[in-house]
Amino acid sequence: MRYFGVIGSPIHHSLSPLIHNFLFSYLGISAHYDKFDIPSPSLLASTLQSLSGANITLPYKEEVFGLCDEVRGFAQEVEAVNTVLCRNQKLCGFNTDGLGFWECIKNLELKTALVLGAGGSARAIAMMLKKQGVDTMIYNRTPSKVDFFLSRGIGVLETLEVKEVDLLVHTTSVGLDGKSLPYQQEKLQSLVSKAKYVFDVIYPSQKGIVGIDQFRDFFLSRPKTAFLGLSSQGMDGLEMLLYQAFFAFEIFCDGQYCFEELKALFYNSLK
Ligand code: NDP
């Protein structure tokens, strides 16, 4: 039996165990996936080394980038890791957030984007948008945390100006309670009204979703996030969560199952 898990704090809302355990069991793989609430970064390395692989979430993606013995692909560009493979006590880091995000929006016609927030998810999203040729800017509450973006040629707004953009992406950690907004509501409302498409990385949380049947009900009738409550349209982060998980699962299984296969079998089980 191989052991995997999602590491972060807080972690109680995570749906990753449900997704990965469903796939392991459906595919007959002898493996189990758990949640690890790690209150201090000092416990990260030993927890990672006790597992075959892991996903990393808030607030440790950048910390784990520094802990990895090797970092591959897009994770090198974003300097943040959300997926780790552990072999012979050596940690190899990947980032599947950017790919998961792109899968959600790749069919939209986009020339410009504004990303709100400058944390790990903002890095992956802004870098992926730039890579795909979308003219991308960011805005963050704390101006001193935007150097990463400036050094990669991503524009930074010093104040939250109301601009017309094709895509507005919310990536702050505010809103997990389903009510709070990161900035003044009127300003956000104006921004949302000027955007062609709106995306919130946050997804609504609901206690007690333990099996695929409960997940199906939640998936089909989930409430709007606080940020999407400002808009008549928009996508929340639930499909991005699924897609980044399918890309991570592909890594956990050494490519034995590909993203499209995993997506098809998971979505078929939601019908
Ligand atoms: P980080 O901790 O790396 O970044 C947090 C961001 O939120 C920073 O920009 C921070 O700004 C901002 N922020 C925090 N508190 C406030 C506040 N009170 N007012 C304004 N801004 C604030 O988090 P991540 O980027 O890793 O994750 C952000 C969210 O995205 C989480 O809710 C996470 O669950 C979700 N997520 C969803 C994914 C999905 O697949 N759907 C994937 C990845 C993340 P400052 O620098 O000023 O502190």
mmCIF file of C-alpha atoms and ligand atoms in Angstrom:
data_model
loop_
_atom_site.group_PDB
_atom_site.id
_atom_site.type_symbol
_atom_site.label_atom_id
_atom_site.label_comp_id
_atom_site.label_asym_id
_atom_site.label_seq_id
_atom_site.Cartn_x
_atom_site.Cartn_y
_atom_site.Cartn_z
ATOM 1 C CA MET A 1 0.000 0.000 0.000
ATOM 2 C CA ARG A 2 1.310 3.463 -0.914
ATOM 3 C CA TYR A 3 0.349 6.564 1.080
ATOM 4 C CA PHE A 4 -0.367 10.029 -0.309
ATOM 5 C CA GLY A 5 -1.890 13.202 1.148
ATOM 6 C CA VAL A 6 -2.617 16.890 0.960
ATOM 7 C CA ILE A 7 -0.543 19.107 3.251
ATOM 8 C CA GLY A 8 -1.567 22.612 4.344
ATOM 9 C CA SER A 9 -3.241 24.609 7.104
ATOM 10 C CA PRO A 10 -6.208 24.923 7.342
ATOM 11 C CA ILE A 11 -7.012 21.738 5.465
ATOM 12 C CA HIS A 12 -10.390 20.589 6.834
ATOM 13 C CA HIS A 13 -12.250 21.922 3.727
ATOM 14 C CA SER A 14 -10.081 19.990 1.227
ATOM 15 C CA LEU A 15 -11.830 17.709 -1.270
ATOM 16 C CA SER A 16 -8.526 16.256 -2.523
ATOM 17 C CA PRO A 17 -8.806 13.021 -0.449
ATOM 18 C CA LEU A 18 -12.217 12.314 -1.958
ATOM 19 C CA ILE A 19 -10.964 12.815 -5.542
ATOM 20 C CA HIS A 20 -7.745 10.788 -5.199
ATOM 21 C CA ASN A 21 -9.246 7.973 -3.095
ATOM 22 C CA PHE A 22 -12.090 7.640 -5.613
ATOM 23 C CA LEU A 23 -9.562 7.285 -8.464
ATOM 24 C CA PHE A 24 -7.331 4.839 -6.532
ATOM 25 C CA SER A 25 -10.291 2.661 -5.662
ATOM 26 C CA TYR A 26 -11.913 2.842 -9.139
ATOM 27 C CA LEU A 27 -8.620 1.883 -10.807
ATOM 28 C CA GLY A 28 -7.854 -0.853 -8.252
ATOM 29 C CA ILE A 29 -4.626 0.808 -7.090
ATOM 30 C CA SER A 30 -3.456 -0.135 -3.602
ATOM 31 C CA ALA A 31 -3.002 3.379 -2.198
ATOM 32 C CA HIS A 32 -4.620 5.745 0.311
ATOM 33 C CA TYR A 33 -4.761 9.566 0.401
ATOM 34 C CA ASP A 34 -5.207 11.599 3.627
ATOM 35 C CA LYS A 35 -5.219 15.204 4.949
ATOM 36 C CA PHE A 36 -2.268 16.574 6.947
ATOM 37 C CA ASP A 37 -2.816 19.820 8.853
ATOM 38 C CA ILE A 38 0.739 21.008 9.483
ATOM 39 C CA PRO A 39 0.801 23.984 11.848
ATOM 40 C CA SER A 40 4.503 24.724 11.338
ATOM 41 C CA PRO A 41 6.781 24.567 8.276
ATOM 42 C CA SER A 42 9.375 22.721 10.379
ATOM 43 C CA LEU A 43 7.249 19.559 9.995
ATOM 44 C CA LEU A 44 6.975 19.744 6.196
ATOM 45 C CA ALA A 45 10.077 17.771 5.190
ATOM 46 C CA SER A 46 9.488 14.831 7.544
ATOM 47 C CA THR A 47 5.797 14.605 6.576
ATOM 48 C CA LEU A 48 6.656 14.641 2.861
ATOM 49 C CA GLN A 49 9.332 11.987 3.354
ATOM 50 C CA SER A 50 6.864 9.704 5.109
ATOM 51 C CA LEU A 51 4.635 9.642 1.976
ATOM 52 C CA SER A 52 4.969 8.377 -1.622
ATOM 53 C CA GLY A 53 3.582 11.656 -2.885
ATOM 54 C CA ALA A 54 1.604 14.700 -1.818
ATOM 55 C CA ASN A 55 -0.272 17.789 -2.836
ATOM 56 C CA ILE A 56 0.646 21.059 -1.169
ATOM 57 C CA THR A 57 -1.806 23.811 -0.453
ATOM 58 C CA LEU A 58 -2.003 27.132 1.386
ATOM 59 C CA PRO A 59 0.347 28.420 2.798
ATOM 60 C CA TYR A 60 3.269 26.108 1.893
ATOM 61 C CA LYS A 61 3.673 26.018 -1.910
ATOM 62 C CA GLU A 62 6.648 28.375 -1.968
ATOM 63 C CA GLU A 63 8.215 26.820 1.137
ATOM 64 C CA VAL A 64 8.052 23.338 -0.427
ATOM 65 C CA PHE A 65 9.616 24.675 -3.647
ATOM 66 C CA GLY A 66 12.699 25.421 -1.498
ATOM 67 C CA LEU A 67 12.630 21.977 0.153
ATOM 68 C CA CYS A 68 12.591 19.892 -3.040
ATOM 69 C CA ASP A 69 15.749 18.114 -4.226
ATOM 70 C CA GLU A 70 14.556 18.557 -7.812
ATOM 71 C CA VAL A 71 11.878 20.765 -9.363
ATOM 72 C CA ARG A 72 10.385 19.977 -12.789
ATOM 73 C CA GLY A 73 8.492 21.820 -15.521
ATOM 74 C CA PHE A 74 6.161 24.699 -14.796
ATOM 75 C CA ALA A 75 7.029 24.635 -11.041
ATOM 76 C CA GLN A 76 10.470 26.002 -11.967
ATOM 77 C CA GLU A 77 8.840 28.973 -13.669
ATOM 78 C CA VAL A 78 6.430 29.776 -10.821
ATOM 79 C CA GLU A 79 8.795 28.844 -7.970
ATOM 80 C CA ALA A 80 5.851 27.201 -6.201
ATOM 81 C CA VAL A 81 5.113 23.484 -5.851
ATOM 82 C CA ASN A 82 1.677 21.883 -5.421
ATOM 83 C CA THR A 83 2.610 18.252 -6.168
ATOM 84 C CA VAL A 84 5.509 16.241 -4.755
ATOM 85 C CA LEU A 85 6.796 12.756 -5.500
ATOM 86 C CA CYS A 86 9.018 11.191 -2.847
ATOM 87 C CA ARG A 87 11.448 8.447 -3.894
ATOM 88 C CA ASN A 88 14.293 7.192 -1.648
ATOM 89 C CA GLN A 89 13.781 10.218 0.664
ATOM 90 C CA LYS A 90 14.332 12.594 -2.314
ATOM 91 C CA LEU A 91 11.591 15.112 -3.071
ATOM 92 C CA CYS A 92 10.689 16.006 -6.652
ATOM 93 C CA GLY A 93 8.336 19.000 -7.072
ATOM 94 C CA PHE A 94 5.790 19.861 -9.789
ATOM 95 C CA ASN A 95 3.082 22.472 -10.269
ATOM 96 C CA THR A 96 -0.260 21.412 -11.749
ATOM 97 C CA ASP A 97 -2.270 24.519 -10.714
ATOM 98 C CA GLY A 98 -1.411 26.442 -13.892
ATOM 99 C CA LEU A 99 -2.439 23.544 -16.148
ATOM 100 C CA GLY A 100 -5.601 22.920 -14.125
ATOM 101 C CA PHE A 101 -6.565 26.587 -14.450
ATOM 102 C CA TRP A 102 -5.830 26.658 -18.188
ATOM 103 C CA GLU A 103 -8.001 23.586 -18.809
ATOM 104 C CA CYS A 104 -10.945 25.581 -17.359
ATOM 105 C CA ILE A 105 -10.570 28.633 -19.585
ATOM 106 C CA LYS A 106 -8.699 27.502 -22.686
ATOM 107 C CA ASN A 107 -11.741 27.847 -24.956
ATOM 108 C CA LEU A 108 -12.393 31.501 -24.045
ATOM 109 C CA GLU A 109 -11.202 34.260 -26.376
ATOM 110 C CA LEU A 110 -8.820 36.223 -24.164
ATOM 111 C CA LYS A 111 -6.501 39.124 -24.878
ATOM 112 C CA THR A 112 -6.288 40.774 -21.435
ATOM 113 C CA ALA A 113 -6.540 39.612 -17.810
ATOM 114 C CA LEU A 114 -6.344 41.078 -14.312
ATOM 115 C CA VAL A 115 -5.377 38.771 -11.444
ATOM 116 C CA LEU A 116 -6.301 39.839 -7.885
ATOM 117 C CA GLY A 117 -3.776 38.544 -5.320
ATOM 118 C CA ALA A 118 -0.093 37.634 -5.483
ATOM 119 C CA GLY A 119 0.224 34.310 -3.642
ATOM 120 C CA GLY A 120 1.066 30.840 -4.945
ATOM 121 C CA SER A 121 -2.091 30.440 -7.022
ATOM 122 C CA ALA A 122 -1.693 33.942 -8.528
ATOM 123 C CA ARG A 123 1.843 33.052 -9.620
ATOM 124 C CA ALA A 124 0.687 29.895 -11.399
ATOM 125 C CA ILE A 125 -2.300 31.610 -13.002
ATOM 126 C CA ALA A 126 -0.537 34.813 -14.112
ATOM 127 C CA MET A 127 2.444 32.883 -15.498
ATOM 128 C CA MET A 128 0.164 30.477 -17.377
ATOM 129 C CA LEU A 129 -1.863 33.357 -18.854
ATOM 130 C CA LYS A 130 1.355 35.088 -19.930
ATOM 131 C CA LYS A 131 2.689 31.848 -21.419
ATOM 132 C CA GLN A 132 -0.521 31.564 -23.460
ATOM 133 C CA GLY A 133 -0.111 35.100 -24.817
ATOM 134 C CA VAL A 134 -2.695 36.861 -22.629
ATOM 135 C CA ASP A 135 -1.672 40.397 -21.617
ATOM 136 C CA THR A 136 -1.828 39.975 -17.813
ATOM 137 C CA MET A 137 -1.672 42.398 -14.864
ATOM 138 C CA ILE A 138 -1.945 41.757 -11.146
ATOM 139 C CA TYR A 139 -3.037 43.716 -8.084
ATOM 140 C CA ASN A 140 -2.145 42.811 -4.486
ATOM 141 C CA ARG A 141 -3.003 44.316 -1.099
ATOM 142 C CA THR A 142 0.668 44.254 -0.019
ATOM 143 C CA PRO A 143 2.757 46.011 -2.690
ATOM 144 C CA SER A 144 6.062 44.591 -1.388
ATOM 145 C CA LYS A 145 4.976 41.076 -2.453
ATOM 146 C CA VAL A 146 4.815 41.766 -6.182
ATOM 147 C CA ASP A 147 8.529 41.556 -7.122
ATOM 148 C CA PHE A 148 8.138 38.050 -8.560
ATOM 149 C CA PHE A 149 5.609 39.359 -11.103
ATOM 150 C CA LEU A 150 7.599 42.495 -12.009
ATOM 151 C CA SER A 151 10.729 40.428 -12.631
ATOM 152 C CA ARG A 152 8.773 38.204 -15.071
ATOM 153 C CA GLY A 153 7.334 41.080 -17.086
ATOM 154 C CA ILE A 154 3.839 40.899 -15.576
ATOM 155 C CA GLY A 155 2.366 44.371 -15.016
ATOM 156 C CA VAL A 156 1.435 45.417 -11.479
ATOM 157 C CA LEU A 157 -1.344 47.881 -10.609
ATOM 158 C CA GLU A 158 -0.370 50.058 -7.660
ATOM 159 C CA THR A 159 -3.986 50.879 -6.880
ATOM 160 C CA LEU A 160 -7.062 48.872 -7.726
ATOM 161 C CA GLU A 161 -8.164 50.773 -10.833
ATOM 162 C CA VAL A 162 -11.367 49.823 -12.574
ATOM 163 C CA LYS A 163 -10.204 48.519 -15.970
ATOM 164 C CA GLU A 164 -11.951 46.750 -18.797
ATOM 165 C CA VAL A 165 -10.460 43.261 -19.118
ATOM 166 C CA ASP A 166 -11.461 40.051 -20.846
ATOM 167 C CA LEU A 167 -10.814 37.967 -17.725
ATOM 168 C CA LEU A 168 -10.869 38.939 -14.041
ATOM 169 C CA VAL A 169 -9.395 36.280 -11.712
ATOM 170 C CA HIS A 170 -9.777 36.330 -7.925
ATOM 171 C CA THR A 171 -6.951 34.440 -6.184
ATOM 172 C CA THR A 172 -6.846 35.833 -2.642
ATOM 173 C CA SER A 173 -7.502 33.516 0.290
ATOM 174 C CA VAL A 174 -10.436 35.703 1.399
ATOM 175 C CA GLY A 175 -13.858 34.143 0.918
ATOM 176 C CA LEU A 176 -13.408 30.618 2.226
ATOM 177 C CA ASP A 177 -16.205 31.523 4.684
ATOM 178 C CA GLY A 178 -18.529 32.100 1.712
ATOM 179 C CA LYS A 179 -19.143 35.770 2.683
ATOM 180 C CA SER A 180 -15.976 37.875 2.892
ATOM 181 C CA LEU A 181 -14.487 39.934 0.073
ATOM 182 C CA PRO A 182 -10.809 40.976 -0.129
ATOM 183 C CA TYR A 183 -11.355 44.603 -1.121
ATOM 184 C CA GLN A 184 -14.081 47.253 -1.003
ATOM 185 C CA GLN A 185 -17.322 45.799 -2.377
ATOM 186 C CA GLU A 186 -18.191 48.790 -4.642
ATOM 187 C CA LYS A 187 -14.756 48.683 -6.288
ATOM 188 C CA LEU A 188 -15.007 44.949 -6.880
ATOM 189 C CA GLN A 189 -18.535 45.325 -8.214
ATOM 190 C CA SER A 190 -17.333 47.887 -10.812
ATOM 191 C CA LEU A 191 -14.409 45.653 -11.808
ATOM 192 C CA VAL A 192 -16.660 42.635 -12.214
ATOM 193 C CA SER A 193 -19.133 44.612 -14.337
ATOM 194 C CA LYS A 194 -16.318 45.598 -16.749
ATOM 195 C CA ALA A 195 -14.966 42.054 -17.181
ATOM 196 C CA LYS A 196 -16.109 39.754 -19.996
ATOM 197 C CA TYR A 197 -15.406 36.640 -17.873
ATOM 198 C CA VAL A 198 -14.927 36.196 -14.124
ATOM 199 C CA PHE A 199 -13.064 33.349 -12.405
ATOM 200 C CA ASP A 200 -12.733 32.680 -8.656
ATOM 201 C CA VAL A 201 -10.077 30.151 -7.556
ATOM 202 C CA ILE A 202 -12.044 29.591 -4.375
ATOM 203 C CA TYR A 203 -14.763 26.954 -4.430
ATOM 204 C CA PRO A 204 -17.650 26.707 -1.964
ATOM 205 C CA SER A 205 -17.044 24.368 0.925
ATOM 206 C CA GLN A 206 -19.531 22.064 2.533
ATOM 207 C CA LYS A 207 -19.017 19.803 5.513
ATOM 208 C CA GLY A 208 -19.662 16.094 5.344
ATOM 209 C CA ILE A 209 -18.881 15.338 1.683
ATOM 210 C CA VAL A 210 -17.239 11.940 2.043
ATOM 211 C CA GLY A 211 -18.360 9.920 -0.956
ATOM 212 C CA ILE A 212 -18.857 10.388 -4.678
ATOM 213 C CA ASP A 213 -22.678 10.487 -4.299
ATOM 214 C CA GLN A 214 -22.511 13.447 -1.904
ATOM 215 C CA PHE A 215 -19.901 15.069 -4.131
ATOM 216 C CA ARG A 216 -22.204 14.685 -7.169
ATOM 217 C CA ASP A 217 -25.065 16.513 -5.383
ATOM 218 C CA PHE A 218 -22.688 19.265 -4.266
ATOM 219 C CA PHE A 219 -21.076 19.563 -7.735
ATOM 220 C CA LEU A 220 -24.442 19.964 -9.437
ATOM 221 C CA SER A 221 -26.021 22.407 -6.989
ATOM 222 C CA ARG A 222 -23.216 24.209 -5.183
ATOM 223 C CA PRO A 223 -23.775 27.775 -3.956
ATOM 224 C CA LYS A 224 -21.946 30.773 -5.433
ATOM 225 C CA THR A 225 -18.723 31.940 -3.793
ATOM 226 C CA ALA A 226 -18.743 35.407 -2.198
ATOM 227 C CA PHE A 227 -16.753 36.833 -5.129
ATOM 228 C CA LEU A 228 -19.007 35.306 -7.796
ATOM 229 C CA GLY A 229 -21.987 36.688 -5.873
ATOM 230 C CA LEU A 230 -20.965 40.057 -7.408
ATOM 231 C CA SER A 231 -21.448 38.735 -10.939
ATOM 232 C CA SER A 232 -24.244 37.281 -13.053
ATOM 233 C CA GLN A 233 -21.765 34.841 -14.632
ATOM 234 C CA GLY A 234 -18.448 33.242 -13.725
ATOM 235 C CA MET A 235 -16.606 30.065 -12.849
ATOM 236 C CA ASP A 236 -15.577 28.993 -9.365
ATOM 237 C CA GLY A 237 -12.435 26.973 -8.578
ATOM 238 C CA LEU A 238 -14.041 23.537 -8.250
ATOM 239 C CA GLU A 239 -13.215 22.369 -11.772
ATOM 240 C CA MET A 240 -9.705 23.797 -11.447
ATOM 241 C CA LEU A 241 -9.375 21.720 -8.266
ATOM 242 C CA LEU A 242 -10.478 18.590 -10.147
ATOM 243 C CA TYR A 243 -8.209 19.290 -13.119
ATOM 244 C CA GLN A 244 -5.084 20.016 -11.046
ATOM 245 C CA ALA A 245 -5.850 16.791 -9.144
ATOM 246 C CA PHE A 246 -6.070 14.732 -12.381
ATOM 247 C CA PHE A 247 -2.711 16.155 -13.523
ATOM 248 C CA ALA A 248 -1.245 15.357 -10.067
ATOM 249 C CA PHE A 249 -2.686 11.821 -10.185
ATOM 250 C CA GLU A 250 -0.999 11.312 -13.564
ATOM 251 C CA ILE A 251 2.302 12.185 -11.828
ATOM 252 C CA PHE A 252 1.577 9.936 -8.807
ATOM 253 C CA CYS A 253 1.014 7.025 -11.213
ATOM 254 C CA ASP A 254 4.077 7.740 -13.382
ATOM 255 C CA GLY A 255 1.895 8.576 -16.389
ATOM 256 C CA GLN A 256 0.136 5.200 -16.398
ATOM 257 C CA TYR A 257 -3.179 7.095 -16.653
ATOM 258 C CA CYS A 258 -3.453 10.345 -18.567
ATOM 259 C CA PHE A 259 -5.409 13.496 -17.708
ATOM 260 C CA GLU A 260 -8.130 12.921 -20.345
ATOM 261 C CA GLU A 261 -8.748 9.336 -19.162
ATOM 262 C CA LEU A 262 -8.962 10.393 -15.517
ATOM 263 C CA LYS A 263 -11.236 13.323 -16.332
ATOM 264 C CA ALA A 264 -13.566 11.102 -18.378
ATOM 265 C CA LEU A 265 -13.872 8.419 -15.722
ATOM 266 C CA PHE A 266 -14.423 10.925 -12.892
ATOM 267 C CA TYR A 267 -17.030 12.929 -14.835
ATOM 268 C CA ASN A 268 -18.800 9.739 -15.951
ATOM 269 C CA SER A 269 -19.207 8.824 -12.309
ATOM 270 C CA LEU A 270 -20.955 12.190 -11.721
ATOM 271 C CA LYS A 271 -23.684 11.407 -14.288
HETATM 272 P P1 NDP B 1 -1.390 32.431 -0.594
HETATM 273 O O1 NDP B 1 -1.386 32.374 0.896
HETATM 274 O O2 NDP B 1 -0.160 32.086 -1.336
HETATM 275 O O3 NDP B 1 -1.812 33.936 -1.040
HETATM 276 C C1 NDP B 1 -2.866 34.578 -0.410
HETATM 277 C C2 NDP B 1 -3.227 35.864 -1.159
HETATM 278 O O4 NDP B 1 -4.405 36.394 -0.520
HETATM 279 C C3 NDP B 1 -2.173 36.956 -1.096
HETATM 280 O O5 NDP B 1 -2.180 37.696 -2.290
HETATM 281 C C4 NDP B 1 -2.669 37.824 0.071
HETATM 282 O O6 NDP B 1 -2.315 39.193 -0.028
HETATM 283 C C5 NDP B 1 -4.176 37.749 -0.148
HETATM 284 N N1 NDP B 1 -4.889 38.068 1.069
HETATM 285 C C6 NDP B 1 -4.917 37.333 2.226
HETATM 286 N N2 NDP B 1 -5.693 37.953 3.141
HETATM 287 C C7 NDP B 1 -6.157 39.102 2.544
HETATM 288 C C8 NDP B 1 -7.011 40.145 2.970
HETATM 289 N N3 NDP B 1 -7.561 40.150 4.196
HETATM 290 N N4 NDP B 1 -7.280 41.148 2.105
HETATM 291 C C9 NDP B 1 -6.765 41.151 0.853
HETATM 292 N N5 NDP B 1 -5.927 40.177 0.386
HETATM 293 C C10 NDP B 1 -5.643 39.166 1.226
HETATM 294 O O7 NDP B 1 -2.635 31.557 -1.094
HETATM 295 P P2 NDP B 1 -2.829 30.745 -2.449
HETATM 296 O O8 NDP B 1 -2.584 31.640 -3.597
HETATM 297 O O9 NDP B 1 -2.093 29.473 -2.391
HETATM 298 O O10 NDP B 1 -4.386 30.356 -2.366
HETATM 299 C C11 NDP B 1 -5.386 31.363 -2.422
HETATM 300 C C12 NDP B 1 -6.771 30.719 -2.477
HETATM 301 O O11 NDP B 1 -6.891 29.962 -3.673
HETATM 302 C C13 NDP B 1 -7.043 29.733 -1.343
HETATM 303 O O12 NDP B 1 -8.356 29.936 -0.896
HETATM 304 C C14 NDP B 1 -6.903 28.375 -1.981
HETATM 305 O O13 NDP B 1 -7.704 27.402 -1.356
HETATM 306 C C15 NDP B 1 -7.392 28.665 -3.393
HETATM 307 N N6 NDP B 1 -6.813 27.761 -4.386
HETATM 308 C C16 NDP B 1 -7.663 27.037 -5.175
HETATM 309 C C17 NDP B 1 -7.161 26.194 -6.119
HETATM 310 C C18 NDP B 1 -8.091 25.407 -6.975
HETATM 311 O O14 NDP B 1 -7.664 24.412 -7.560
HETATM 312 N N7 NDP B 1 -9.317 25.821 -7.106
HETATM 313 C C19 NDP B 1 -5.721 26.001 -6.322
HETATM 314 C C20 NDP B 1 -4.916 26.857 -5.490
HETATM 315 C C21 NDP B 1 -5.467 27.686 -4.541
HETATM 316 P P3 NDP B 1 -1.073 39.807 0.829
HETATM 317 O O15 NDP B 1 0.165 39.511 0.027
HETATM 318 O O16 NDP B 1 -1.433 41.233 0.911
HETATM 319 O O17 NDP B 1 -1.082 39.104 2.184
#
